[in-house]
Tab-separated table of C-alpha atoms in Angstrom:
chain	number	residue	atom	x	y	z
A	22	UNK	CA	266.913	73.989	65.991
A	23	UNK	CA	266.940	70.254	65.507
A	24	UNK	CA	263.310	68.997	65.152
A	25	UNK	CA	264.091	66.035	68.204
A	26	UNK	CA	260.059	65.556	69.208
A	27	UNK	CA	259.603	62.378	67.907
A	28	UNK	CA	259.491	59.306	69.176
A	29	UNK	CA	260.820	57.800	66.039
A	30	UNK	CA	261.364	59.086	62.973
A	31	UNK	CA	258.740	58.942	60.383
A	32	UNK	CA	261.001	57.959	56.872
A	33	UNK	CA	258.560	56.421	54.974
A	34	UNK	CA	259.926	54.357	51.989
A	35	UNK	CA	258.726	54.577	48.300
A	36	UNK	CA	256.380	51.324	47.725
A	37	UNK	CA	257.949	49.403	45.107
A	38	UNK	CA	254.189	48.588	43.594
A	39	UNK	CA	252.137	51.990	42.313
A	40	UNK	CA	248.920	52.338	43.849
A	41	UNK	CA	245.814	50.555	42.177
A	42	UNK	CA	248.021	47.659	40.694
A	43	UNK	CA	245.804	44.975	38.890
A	44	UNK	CA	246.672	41.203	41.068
A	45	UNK	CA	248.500	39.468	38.781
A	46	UNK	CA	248.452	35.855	38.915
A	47	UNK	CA	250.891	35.407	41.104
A	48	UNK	CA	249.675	37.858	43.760
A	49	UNK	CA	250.330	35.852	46.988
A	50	UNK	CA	253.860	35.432	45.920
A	51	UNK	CA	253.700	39.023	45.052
A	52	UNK	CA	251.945	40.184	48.499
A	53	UNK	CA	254.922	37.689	50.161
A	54	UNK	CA	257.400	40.149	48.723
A	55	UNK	CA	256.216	43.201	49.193
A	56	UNK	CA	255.798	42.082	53.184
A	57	UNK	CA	259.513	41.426	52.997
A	58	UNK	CA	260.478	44.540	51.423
A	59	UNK	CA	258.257	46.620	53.811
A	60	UNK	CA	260.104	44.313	56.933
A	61	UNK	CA	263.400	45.753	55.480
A	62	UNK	CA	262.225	49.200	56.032
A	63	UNK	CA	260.006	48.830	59.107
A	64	UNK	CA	259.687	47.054	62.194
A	65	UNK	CA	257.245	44.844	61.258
A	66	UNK	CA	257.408	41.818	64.217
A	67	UNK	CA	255.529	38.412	63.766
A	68	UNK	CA	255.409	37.915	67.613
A	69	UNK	CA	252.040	38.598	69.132
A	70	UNK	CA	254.097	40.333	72.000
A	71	UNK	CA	254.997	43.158	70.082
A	72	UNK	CA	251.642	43.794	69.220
A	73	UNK	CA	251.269	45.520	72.690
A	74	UNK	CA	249.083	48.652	72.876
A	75	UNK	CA	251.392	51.946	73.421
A	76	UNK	CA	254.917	49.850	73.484
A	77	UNK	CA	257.967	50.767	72.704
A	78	UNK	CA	261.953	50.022	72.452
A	79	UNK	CA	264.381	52.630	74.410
A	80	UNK	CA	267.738	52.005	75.972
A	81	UNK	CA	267.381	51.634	80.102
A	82	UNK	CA	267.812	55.181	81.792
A	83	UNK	CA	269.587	53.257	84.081
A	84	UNK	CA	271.806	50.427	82.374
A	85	UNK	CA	272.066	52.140	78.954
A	86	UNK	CA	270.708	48.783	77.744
A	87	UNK	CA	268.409	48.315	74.679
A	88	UNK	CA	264.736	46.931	76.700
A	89	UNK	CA	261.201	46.529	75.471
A	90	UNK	CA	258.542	48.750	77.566
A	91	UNK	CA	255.347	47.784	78.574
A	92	UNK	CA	252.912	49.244	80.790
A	93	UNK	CA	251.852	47.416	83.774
A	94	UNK	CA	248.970	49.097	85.293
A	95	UNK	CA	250.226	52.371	86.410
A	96	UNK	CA	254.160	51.725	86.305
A	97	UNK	CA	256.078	50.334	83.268
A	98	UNK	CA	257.883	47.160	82.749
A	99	UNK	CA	261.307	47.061	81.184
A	100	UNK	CA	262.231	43.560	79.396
A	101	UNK	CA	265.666	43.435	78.304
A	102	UNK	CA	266.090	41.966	74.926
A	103	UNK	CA	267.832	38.202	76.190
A	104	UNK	CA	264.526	38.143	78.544
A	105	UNK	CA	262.387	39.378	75.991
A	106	UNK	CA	263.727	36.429	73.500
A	107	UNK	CA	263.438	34.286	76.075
A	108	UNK	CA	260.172	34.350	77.667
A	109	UNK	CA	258.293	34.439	74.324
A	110	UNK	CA	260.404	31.798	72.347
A	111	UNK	CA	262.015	34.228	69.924
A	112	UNK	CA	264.588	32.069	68.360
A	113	UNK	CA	267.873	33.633	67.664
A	114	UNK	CA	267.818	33.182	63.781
A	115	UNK	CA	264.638	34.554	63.548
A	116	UNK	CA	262.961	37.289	61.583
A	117	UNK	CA	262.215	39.169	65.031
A	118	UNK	CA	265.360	38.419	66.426
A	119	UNK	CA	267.003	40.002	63.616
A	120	UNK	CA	265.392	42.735	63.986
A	121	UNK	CA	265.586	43.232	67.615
A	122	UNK	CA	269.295	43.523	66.733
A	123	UNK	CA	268.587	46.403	64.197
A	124	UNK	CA	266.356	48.343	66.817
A	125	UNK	CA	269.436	48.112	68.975
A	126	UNK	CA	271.456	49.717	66.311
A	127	UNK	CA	268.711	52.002	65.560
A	128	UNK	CA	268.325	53.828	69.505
A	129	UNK	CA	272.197	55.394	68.217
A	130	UNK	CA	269.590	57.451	66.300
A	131	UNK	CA	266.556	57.519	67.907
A	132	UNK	CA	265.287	57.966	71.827
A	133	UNK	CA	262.428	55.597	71.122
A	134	UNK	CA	261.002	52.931	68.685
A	135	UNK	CA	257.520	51.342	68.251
A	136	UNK	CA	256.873	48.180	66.596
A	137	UNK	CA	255.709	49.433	63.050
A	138	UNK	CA	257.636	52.710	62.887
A	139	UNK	CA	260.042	53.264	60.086
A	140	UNK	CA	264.107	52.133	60.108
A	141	UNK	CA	266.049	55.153	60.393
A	142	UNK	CA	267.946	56.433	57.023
A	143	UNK	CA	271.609	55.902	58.788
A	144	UNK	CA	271.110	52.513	58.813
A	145	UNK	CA	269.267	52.097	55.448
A	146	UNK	CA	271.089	54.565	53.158
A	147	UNK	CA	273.442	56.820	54.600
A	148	UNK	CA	271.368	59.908	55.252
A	149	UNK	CA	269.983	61.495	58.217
A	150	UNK	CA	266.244	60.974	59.601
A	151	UNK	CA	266.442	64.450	61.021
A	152	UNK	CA	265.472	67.085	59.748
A	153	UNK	CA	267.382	70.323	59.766
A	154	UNK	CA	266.023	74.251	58.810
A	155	UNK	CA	266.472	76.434	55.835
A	156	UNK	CA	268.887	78.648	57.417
A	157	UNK	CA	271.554	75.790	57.980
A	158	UNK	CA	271.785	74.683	54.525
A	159	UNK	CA	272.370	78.409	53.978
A	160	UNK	CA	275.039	79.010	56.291
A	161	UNK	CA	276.739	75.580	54.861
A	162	UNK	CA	276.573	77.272	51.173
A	163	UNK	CA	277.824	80.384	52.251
A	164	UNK	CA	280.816	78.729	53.845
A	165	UNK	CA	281.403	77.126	50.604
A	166	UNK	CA	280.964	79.683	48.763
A	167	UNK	CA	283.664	81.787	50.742
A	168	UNK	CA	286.022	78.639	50.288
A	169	UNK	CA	285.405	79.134	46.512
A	170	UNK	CA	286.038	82.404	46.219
A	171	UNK	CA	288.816	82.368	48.473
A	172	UNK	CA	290.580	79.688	46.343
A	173	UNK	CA	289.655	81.580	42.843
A	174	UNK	CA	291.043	84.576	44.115
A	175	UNK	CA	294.230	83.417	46.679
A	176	UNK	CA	293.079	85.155	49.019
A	177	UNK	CA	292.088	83.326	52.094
A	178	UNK	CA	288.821	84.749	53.156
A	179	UNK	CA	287.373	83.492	56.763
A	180	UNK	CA	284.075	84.126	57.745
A	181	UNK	CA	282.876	82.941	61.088
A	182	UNK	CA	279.828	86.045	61.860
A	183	UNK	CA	276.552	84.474	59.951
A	184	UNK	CA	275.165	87.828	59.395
A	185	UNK	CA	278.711	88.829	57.970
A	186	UNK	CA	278.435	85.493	55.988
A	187	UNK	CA	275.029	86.337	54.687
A	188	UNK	CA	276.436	89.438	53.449
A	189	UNK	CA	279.349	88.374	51.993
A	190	UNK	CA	277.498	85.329	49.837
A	191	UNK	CA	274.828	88.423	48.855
A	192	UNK	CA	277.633	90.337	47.103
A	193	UNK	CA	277.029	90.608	43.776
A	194	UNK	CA	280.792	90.207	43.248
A	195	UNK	CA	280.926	87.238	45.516
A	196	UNK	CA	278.427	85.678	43.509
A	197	UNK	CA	280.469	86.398	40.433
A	198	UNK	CA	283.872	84.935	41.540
A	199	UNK	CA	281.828	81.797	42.517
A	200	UNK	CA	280.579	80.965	39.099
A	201	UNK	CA	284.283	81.693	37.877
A	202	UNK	CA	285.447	78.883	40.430
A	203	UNK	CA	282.953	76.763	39.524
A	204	UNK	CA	284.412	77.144	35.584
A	205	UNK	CA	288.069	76.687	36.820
A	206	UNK	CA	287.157	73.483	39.204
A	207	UNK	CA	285.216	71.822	35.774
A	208	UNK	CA	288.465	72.737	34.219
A	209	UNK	CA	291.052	71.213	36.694
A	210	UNK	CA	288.773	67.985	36.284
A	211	UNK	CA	288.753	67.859	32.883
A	212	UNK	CA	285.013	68.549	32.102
A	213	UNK	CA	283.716	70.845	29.548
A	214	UNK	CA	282.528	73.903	30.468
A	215	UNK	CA	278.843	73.171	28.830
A	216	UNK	CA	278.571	70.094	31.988
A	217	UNK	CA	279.925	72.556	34.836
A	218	UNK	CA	276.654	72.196	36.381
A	219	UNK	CA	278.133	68.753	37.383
A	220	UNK	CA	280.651	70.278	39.688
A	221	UNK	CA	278.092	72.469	41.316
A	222	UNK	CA	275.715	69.763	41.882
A	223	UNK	CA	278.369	67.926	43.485
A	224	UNK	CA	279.312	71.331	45.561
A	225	UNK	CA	275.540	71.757	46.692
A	226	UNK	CA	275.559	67.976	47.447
A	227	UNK	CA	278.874	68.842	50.248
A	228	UNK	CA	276.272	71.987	51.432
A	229	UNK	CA	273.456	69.646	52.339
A	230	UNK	CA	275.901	67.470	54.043
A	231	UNK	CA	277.070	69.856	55.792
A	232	UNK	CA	273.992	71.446	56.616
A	233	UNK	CA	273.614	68.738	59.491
A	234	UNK	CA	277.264	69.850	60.680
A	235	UNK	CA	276.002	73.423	60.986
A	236	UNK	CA	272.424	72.417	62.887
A	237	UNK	CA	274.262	70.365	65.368
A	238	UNK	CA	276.945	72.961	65.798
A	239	UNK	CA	273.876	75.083	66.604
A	240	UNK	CA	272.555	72.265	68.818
A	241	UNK	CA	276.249	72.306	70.447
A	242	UNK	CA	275.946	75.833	71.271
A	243	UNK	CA	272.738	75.233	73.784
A	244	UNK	CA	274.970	72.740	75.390
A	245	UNK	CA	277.384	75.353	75.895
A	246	UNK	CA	275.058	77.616	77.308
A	247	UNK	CA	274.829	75.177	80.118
A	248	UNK	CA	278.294	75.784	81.070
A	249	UNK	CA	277.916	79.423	80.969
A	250	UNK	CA	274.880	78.795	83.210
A	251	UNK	CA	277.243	77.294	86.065
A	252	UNK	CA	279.441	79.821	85.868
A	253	UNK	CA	276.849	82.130	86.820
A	254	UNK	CA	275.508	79.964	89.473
A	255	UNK	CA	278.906	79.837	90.891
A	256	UNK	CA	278.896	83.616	91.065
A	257	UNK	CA	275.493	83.443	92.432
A	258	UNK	CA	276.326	81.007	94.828
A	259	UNK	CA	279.999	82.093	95.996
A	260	UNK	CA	279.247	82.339	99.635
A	261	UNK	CA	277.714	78.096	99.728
A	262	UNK	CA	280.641	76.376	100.353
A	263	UNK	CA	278.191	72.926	99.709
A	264	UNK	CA	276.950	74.198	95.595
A	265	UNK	CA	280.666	75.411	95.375
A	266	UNK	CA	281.863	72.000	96.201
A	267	UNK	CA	279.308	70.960	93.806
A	268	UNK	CA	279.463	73.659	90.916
A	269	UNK	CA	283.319	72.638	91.024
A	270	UNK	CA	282.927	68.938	90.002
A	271	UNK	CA	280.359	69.271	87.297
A	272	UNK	CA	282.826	71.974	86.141
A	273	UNK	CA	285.481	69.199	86.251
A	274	UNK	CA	282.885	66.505	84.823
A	275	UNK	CA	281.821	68.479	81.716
A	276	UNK	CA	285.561	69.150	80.639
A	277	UNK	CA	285.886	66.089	78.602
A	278	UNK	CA	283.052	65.833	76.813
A	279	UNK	CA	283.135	69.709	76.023
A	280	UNK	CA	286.499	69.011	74.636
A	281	UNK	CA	285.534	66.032	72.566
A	282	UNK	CA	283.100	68.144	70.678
A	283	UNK	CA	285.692	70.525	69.899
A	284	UNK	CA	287.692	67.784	68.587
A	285	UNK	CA	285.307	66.553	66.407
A	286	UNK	CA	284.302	70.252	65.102
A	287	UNK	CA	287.697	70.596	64.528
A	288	UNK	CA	288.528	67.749	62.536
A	289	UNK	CA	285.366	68.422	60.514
A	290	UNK	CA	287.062	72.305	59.505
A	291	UNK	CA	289.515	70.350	59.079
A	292	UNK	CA	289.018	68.097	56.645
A	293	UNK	CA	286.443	69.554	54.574
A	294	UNK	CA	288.311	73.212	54.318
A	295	UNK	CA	289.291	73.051	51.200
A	296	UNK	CA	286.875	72.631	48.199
A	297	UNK	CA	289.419	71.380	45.607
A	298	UNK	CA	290.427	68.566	48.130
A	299	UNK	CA	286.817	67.289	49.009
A	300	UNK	CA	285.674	67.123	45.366
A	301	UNK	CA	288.836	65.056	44.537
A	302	UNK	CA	287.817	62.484	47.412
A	303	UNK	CA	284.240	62.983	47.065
A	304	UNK	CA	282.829	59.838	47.941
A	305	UNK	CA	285.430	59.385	51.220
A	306	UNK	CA	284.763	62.921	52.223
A	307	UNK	CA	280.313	62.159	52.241
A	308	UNK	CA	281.288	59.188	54.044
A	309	UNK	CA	283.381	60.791	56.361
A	310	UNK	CA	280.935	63.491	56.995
A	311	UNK	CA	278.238	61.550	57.722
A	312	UNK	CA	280.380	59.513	60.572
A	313	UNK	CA	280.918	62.262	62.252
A	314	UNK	CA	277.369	63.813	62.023
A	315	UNK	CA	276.174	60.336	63.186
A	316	UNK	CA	278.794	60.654	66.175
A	317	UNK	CA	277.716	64.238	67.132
A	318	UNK	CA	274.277	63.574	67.095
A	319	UNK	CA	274.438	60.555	69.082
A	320	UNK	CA	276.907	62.616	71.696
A	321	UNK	CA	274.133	65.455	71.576
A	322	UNK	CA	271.234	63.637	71.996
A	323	UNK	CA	272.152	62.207	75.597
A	324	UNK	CA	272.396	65.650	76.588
A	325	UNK	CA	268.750	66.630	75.232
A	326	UNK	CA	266.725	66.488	78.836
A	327	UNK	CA	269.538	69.098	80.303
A	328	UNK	CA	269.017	71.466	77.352
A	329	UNK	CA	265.496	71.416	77.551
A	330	UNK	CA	266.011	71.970	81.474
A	331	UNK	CA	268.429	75.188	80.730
A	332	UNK	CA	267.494	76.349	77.552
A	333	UNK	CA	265.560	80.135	78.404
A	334	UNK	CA	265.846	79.667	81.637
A	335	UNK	CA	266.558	82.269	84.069
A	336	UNK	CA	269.562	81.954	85.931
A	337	UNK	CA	268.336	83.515	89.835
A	338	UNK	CA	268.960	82.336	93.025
A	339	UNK	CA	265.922	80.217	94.579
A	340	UNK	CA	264.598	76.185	93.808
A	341	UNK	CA	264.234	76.269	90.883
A	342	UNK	CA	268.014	76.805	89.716
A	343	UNK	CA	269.105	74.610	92.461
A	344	UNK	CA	266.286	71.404	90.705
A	345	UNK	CA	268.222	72.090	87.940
A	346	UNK	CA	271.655	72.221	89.226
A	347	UNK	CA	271.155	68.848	91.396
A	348	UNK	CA	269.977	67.779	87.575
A	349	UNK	CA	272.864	68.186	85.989
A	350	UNK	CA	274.964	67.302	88.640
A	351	UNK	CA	272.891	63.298	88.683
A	352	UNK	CA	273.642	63.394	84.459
A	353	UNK	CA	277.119	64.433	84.794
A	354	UNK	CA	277.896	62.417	87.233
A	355	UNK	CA	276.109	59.091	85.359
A	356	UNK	CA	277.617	59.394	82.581
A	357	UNK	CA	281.548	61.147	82.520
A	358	UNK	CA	282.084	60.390	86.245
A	359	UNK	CA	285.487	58.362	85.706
A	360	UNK	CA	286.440	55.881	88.421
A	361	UNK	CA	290.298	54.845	89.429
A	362	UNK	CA	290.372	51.800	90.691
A	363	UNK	CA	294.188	51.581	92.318
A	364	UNK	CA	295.768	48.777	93.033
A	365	UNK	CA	298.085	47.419	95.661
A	366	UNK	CA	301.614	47.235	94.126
A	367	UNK	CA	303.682	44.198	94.131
């Protein structure tokens, strides 16, 4: 599973100064520096306002716009960023301005962000500030692996079953065949077969790529599960012609985003289904990957509060499927319902 508790991810940067430097003479132009280099890293405001005890940066549940929360007593204020620049003279072409327009950015990646807190990877090198388990890189490795031997052999091999793909990627054979591709791909580039480790460092590379394809393919899945869960509550529910009615439209409101995953899983086979094609775009290929891990994750991640609501649940007749039903219902309706407005003809 994806490791989503956080309220901002924790990427801490490698200090550009090892620890116990002796102050050199020019240590306040030095110190100057380093604060700049941290600020490019970290949300590191100047304004006292964002030295607020317990505040944070989230998109409005409501609007889907990027506010500032404070808490007011017992309830919480949200101060949109314009009001928030405005109230507390943040000039536009400031440092805090600037990056008030990088935490926006950031909450594609992130539910939440505290003044202080790291800037996530996507935006500072590429790579995800997730994290993803052991077993996905291995499922990503062994779907390489089948590509290789598939295209050393030419015989197209597809494995789908993970337990069937363990096995397969165990096989002492398989295993063999692999190293042979990995000699025939250094070959087709024109690299010596004393540097093939280049090609599979560039293969693993592709598997730890892909590795976030595979955990939010498993993260997909729970979503999926959902849909499975109204179909039972349809069953279970077949004689209320009210959660019928209801059961219907979110049936009808999770189509499209259901099939927009697909699309995206598909063009990701796609694409990257063939070993001797990504290694000869290698660069485009990484980039392309990571766009559409970016895009998937930001897709899954509005869904997150549902999952949690579904995911082990029992699906029986009584309150506390029907809380969860009206749930889903007030998320699918906020965010897929699609409005026609018509128009009068000439």
């Amino acid at each position: 599973m994806l490791a989503r508790d956080f309220p901002a991810q924790a990427v801490d940067a490698e200090d550009g100064a090892g620890e116990g430097a002796t102050p050199a003479a020019g240590a306040p132009a030095a110190a100057a520096s380093e604060a700049h280099a941290s600020r490019s890293t970290h949300f590191l405001f100047e304004n006292k306002v964002f030295s607020v005890p317990g505040a944070f940066f989230s998109f409005a549940y409501d609007s889907n716009e990027a506010v500032y929360n404070v808490q007011l007593g017992d309830v919480w204020g949200k101060i949109p960023f314009r009001t928030l620049r405005e109230a507390f003279g943040i000039d536009d072409t400031s440092s805090d301005a600037v990056l008030l327009g990088v935490v926006e950015r950031s909450l594609k990646y992130v539910k939440t962000i505290r003044p202080g807190d790291s800037i996530p990877r996507e935006l500072l090198d590429g790579t995800a500030s997730w994290r993803v388990e052991d077993s996905h890189l291995q499922i990503a490795r062994g779907r390489i692996t089948v590509q290789l031997v598939s295209w050393i052999t030419g015989k197209e091999t597809l494995v789908t079953d993970r337990g069937q793909l363990e096995q397969v990627v165990e096989d002492p054979q398989t295993k063999q065949r692999a190293q042979q591709a990995f000699s025939e791909l250094a070959r087709r580039f024109g690299i010596p077969e004393e540097r093939k480790q280049e090609i599979v460092d560039k293969v693993e590379s592709i598997a730890r790529e892909l590795s976030y394809i595979e955990a939010l393919r498993d993260r997909y899945h729970q979503l999926q599960q959902i849909i499975t869960g109204l179909g039972q509550a349809g069953r279970i529910y077949k004689t209320d012609r009210q959660m019928q009615s209801d059961l219907s439209r979110m049936m009808a409101l999770v189509k499209q985003p259901i099939l927009d995953f697909e699309d995206i899983f598909a063009q990701l086979d796609a694409q990257t289904g063939e070993i001797m094609a990504v290694l000869k775009s290698y660069d485009s290929q990484v980039s392309f990957i990571r766009r559409m891990r970016d895009e998937l994750h930001t897709r899954l991640m509005l869904w997150d509060d549902v999952i949690y609501a579904w995911d082990g649940e029992p699906v029986e007749r009584g309150p506390e499927l029907e809380a969860r039903l009206k749930k889903t219902y007030h998320f699918l309706a906020q965010h897929f319902l699609v409005t026609k407005v018509w128009q009068r003809g000439a």
